[in-house]
Every structure is written in structure tokens, then in C-alpha cells.
PDB file of C-alpha atoms in Angstrom:
ATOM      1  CA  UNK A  17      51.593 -22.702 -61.422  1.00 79.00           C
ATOM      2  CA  UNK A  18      52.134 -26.323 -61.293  1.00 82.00           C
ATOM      3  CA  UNK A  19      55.366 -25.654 -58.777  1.00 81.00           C
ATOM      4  CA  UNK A  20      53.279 -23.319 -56.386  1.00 87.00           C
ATOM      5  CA  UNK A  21      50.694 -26.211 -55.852  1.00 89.00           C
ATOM      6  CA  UNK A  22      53.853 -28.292 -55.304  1.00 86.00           C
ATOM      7  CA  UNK A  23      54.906 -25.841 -53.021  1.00 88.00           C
ATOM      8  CA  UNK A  24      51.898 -24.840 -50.824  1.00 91.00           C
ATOM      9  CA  UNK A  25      51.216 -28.813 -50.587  1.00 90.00           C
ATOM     10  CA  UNK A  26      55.011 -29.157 -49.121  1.00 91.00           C
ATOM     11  CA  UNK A  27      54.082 -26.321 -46.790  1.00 94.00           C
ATOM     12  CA  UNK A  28      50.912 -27.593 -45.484  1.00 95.00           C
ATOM     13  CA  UNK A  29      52.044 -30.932 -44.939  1.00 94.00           C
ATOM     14  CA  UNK A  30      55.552 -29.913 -43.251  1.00 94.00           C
ATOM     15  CA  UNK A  31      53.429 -27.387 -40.732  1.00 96.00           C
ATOM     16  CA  UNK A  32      50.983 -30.125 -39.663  1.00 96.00           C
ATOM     17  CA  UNK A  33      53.704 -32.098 -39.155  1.00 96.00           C
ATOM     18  CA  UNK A  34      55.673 -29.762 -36.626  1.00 96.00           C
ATOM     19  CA  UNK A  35      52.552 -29.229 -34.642  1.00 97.00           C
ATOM     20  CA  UNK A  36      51.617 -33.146 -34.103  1.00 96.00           C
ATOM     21  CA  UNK A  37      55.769 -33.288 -33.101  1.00 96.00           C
ATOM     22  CA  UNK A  38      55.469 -30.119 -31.195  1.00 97.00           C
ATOM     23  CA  UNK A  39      51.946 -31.952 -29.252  1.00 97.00           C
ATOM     24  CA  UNK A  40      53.699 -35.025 -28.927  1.00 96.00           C
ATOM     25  CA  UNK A  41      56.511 -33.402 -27.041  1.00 96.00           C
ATOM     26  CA  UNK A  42      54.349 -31.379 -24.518  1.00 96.00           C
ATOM     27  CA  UNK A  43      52.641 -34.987 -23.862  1.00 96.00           C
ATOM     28  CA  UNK A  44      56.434 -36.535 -23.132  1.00 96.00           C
ATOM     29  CA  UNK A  45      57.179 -33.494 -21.055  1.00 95.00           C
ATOM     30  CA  UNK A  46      53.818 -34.034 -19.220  1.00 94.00           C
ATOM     31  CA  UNK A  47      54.628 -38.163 -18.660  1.00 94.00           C
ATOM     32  CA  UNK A  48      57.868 -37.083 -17.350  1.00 92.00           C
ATOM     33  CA  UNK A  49      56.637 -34.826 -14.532  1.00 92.00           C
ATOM     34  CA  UNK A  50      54.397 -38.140 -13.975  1.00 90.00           C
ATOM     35  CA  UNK A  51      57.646 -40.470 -13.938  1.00 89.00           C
ATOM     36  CA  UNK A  52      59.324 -38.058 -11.981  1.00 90.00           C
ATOM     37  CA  UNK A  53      56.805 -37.737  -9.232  1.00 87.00           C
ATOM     38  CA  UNK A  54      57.540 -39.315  -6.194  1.00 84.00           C
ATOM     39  CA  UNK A  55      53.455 -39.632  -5.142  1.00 84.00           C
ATOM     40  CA  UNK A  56      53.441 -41.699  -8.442  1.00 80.00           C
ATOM     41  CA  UNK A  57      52.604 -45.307  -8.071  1.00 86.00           C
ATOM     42  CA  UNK A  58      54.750 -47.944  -9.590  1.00 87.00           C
ATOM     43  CA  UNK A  59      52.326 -49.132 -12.391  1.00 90.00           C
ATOM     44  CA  UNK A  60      51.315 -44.978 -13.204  1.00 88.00           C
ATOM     45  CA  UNK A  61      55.399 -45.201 -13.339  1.00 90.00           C
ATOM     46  CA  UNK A  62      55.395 -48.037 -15.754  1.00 92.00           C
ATOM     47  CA  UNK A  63      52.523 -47.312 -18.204  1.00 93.00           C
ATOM     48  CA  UNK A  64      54.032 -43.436 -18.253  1.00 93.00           C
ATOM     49  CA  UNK A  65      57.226 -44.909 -19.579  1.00 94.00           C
ATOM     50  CA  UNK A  66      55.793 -47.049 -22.244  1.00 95.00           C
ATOM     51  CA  UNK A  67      53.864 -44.256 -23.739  1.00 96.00           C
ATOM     52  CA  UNK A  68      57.072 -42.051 -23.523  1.00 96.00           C
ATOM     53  CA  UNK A  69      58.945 -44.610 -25.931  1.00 96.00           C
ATOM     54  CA  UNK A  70      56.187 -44.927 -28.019  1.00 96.00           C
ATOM     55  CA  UNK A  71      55.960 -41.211 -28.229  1.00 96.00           C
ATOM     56  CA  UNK A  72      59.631 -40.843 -28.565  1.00 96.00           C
ATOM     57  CA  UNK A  73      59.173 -43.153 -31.846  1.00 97.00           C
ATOM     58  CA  UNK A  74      56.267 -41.136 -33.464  1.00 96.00           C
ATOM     59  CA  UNK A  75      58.448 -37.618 -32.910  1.00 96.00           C
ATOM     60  CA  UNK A  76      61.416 -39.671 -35.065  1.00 97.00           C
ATOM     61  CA  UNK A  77      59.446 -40.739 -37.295  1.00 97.00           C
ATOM     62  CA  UNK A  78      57.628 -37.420 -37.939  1.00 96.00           C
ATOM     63  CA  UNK A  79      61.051 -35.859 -38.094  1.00 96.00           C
ATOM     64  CA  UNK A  80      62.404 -38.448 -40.687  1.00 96.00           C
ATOM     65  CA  UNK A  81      58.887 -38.189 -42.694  1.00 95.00           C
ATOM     66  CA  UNK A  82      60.129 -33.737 -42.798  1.00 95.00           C
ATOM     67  CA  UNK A  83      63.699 -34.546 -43.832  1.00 95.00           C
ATOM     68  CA  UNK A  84      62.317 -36.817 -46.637  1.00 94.00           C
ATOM     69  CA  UNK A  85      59.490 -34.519 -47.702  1.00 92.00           C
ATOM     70  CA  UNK A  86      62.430 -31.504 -48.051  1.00 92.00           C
ATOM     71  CA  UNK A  87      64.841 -33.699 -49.806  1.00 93.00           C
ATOM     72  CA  UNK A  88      61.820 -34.772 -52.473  1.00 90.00           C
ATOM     73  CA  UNK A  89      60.760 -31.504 -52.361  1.00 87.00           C
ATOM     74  CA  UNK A  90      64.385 -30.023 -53.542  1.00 86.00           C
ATOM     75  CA  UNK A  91      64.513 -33.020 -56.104  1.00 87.00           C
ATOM     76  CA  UNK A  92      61.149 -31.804 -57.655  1.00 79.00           C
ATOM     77  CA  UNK A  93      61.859 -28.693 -58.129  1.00 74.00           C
TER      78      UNK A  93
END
């Protein structure tokens, strides 16, 4: 019983992970259409490229958080 807990939890968390990456990515796709654009003005430019990288940096870090969770998940059980 006590492993099924363990293992719902590990699914839960992993799925809400994947959809906050998979959001995160449709956002960076979006700012790049905006970077890309050539109607774009320079500062739209700018502040589309600092979000980018600091979405870039959440999607990594999401990803690293899922390999950890799978590797602690493995060791647990």
C-alpha cells in the first residue's frame, strides 16, 4: 500500500511537471514568432529575448527536477 501512495505521488508530480514544461515551451515558441517578426520593435525584440532565457532556464530545471524525481523514485522502491 505504502509503495502505491509512493507511486501515484511520483505520478502526479511528474505529470504536472510535463504540462508547466510543455506551457512553457508554447510561450518560447510564441516569443520567437515575436523575435522573429520583422514589424517588431527593438525593445518588444529585447524584452522577448530575456523572457526566452528565463524560460529556457525554468524548462531545464523542470527537466532536471523529473530526472531526479525518477532516479529517487527507482532508489525507493
Amino acid at each position: 500500500m505504502h509503495a502505491l501512495i509512493i507511486f501515484l505521488a511520483f505520478i502526479v508530480v511528474v505529470s504536472v511537471l510535463v504540462f508547466m514544461i510543455n506551457k512553457d515551451r508554447n510561450t518560447i515558441a510564441a516569443l520567437g514568432k515575436i523575435i522573429k517578426d520583422d514589424s517588431s520593435t527593438f525593445e518588444a525584440k529585447d524584452e522577448a529575448r530575456a523572457k526566452t532565457k528565463i524560460l529556457n532556464k525554468k524548462v531545464l530545471q523542470k527537466s532536471i527536477a523529473i530526472i531526479v524525481l525518477i532516479i529517487i523514485f527507482y532508489a525507493l522502491i
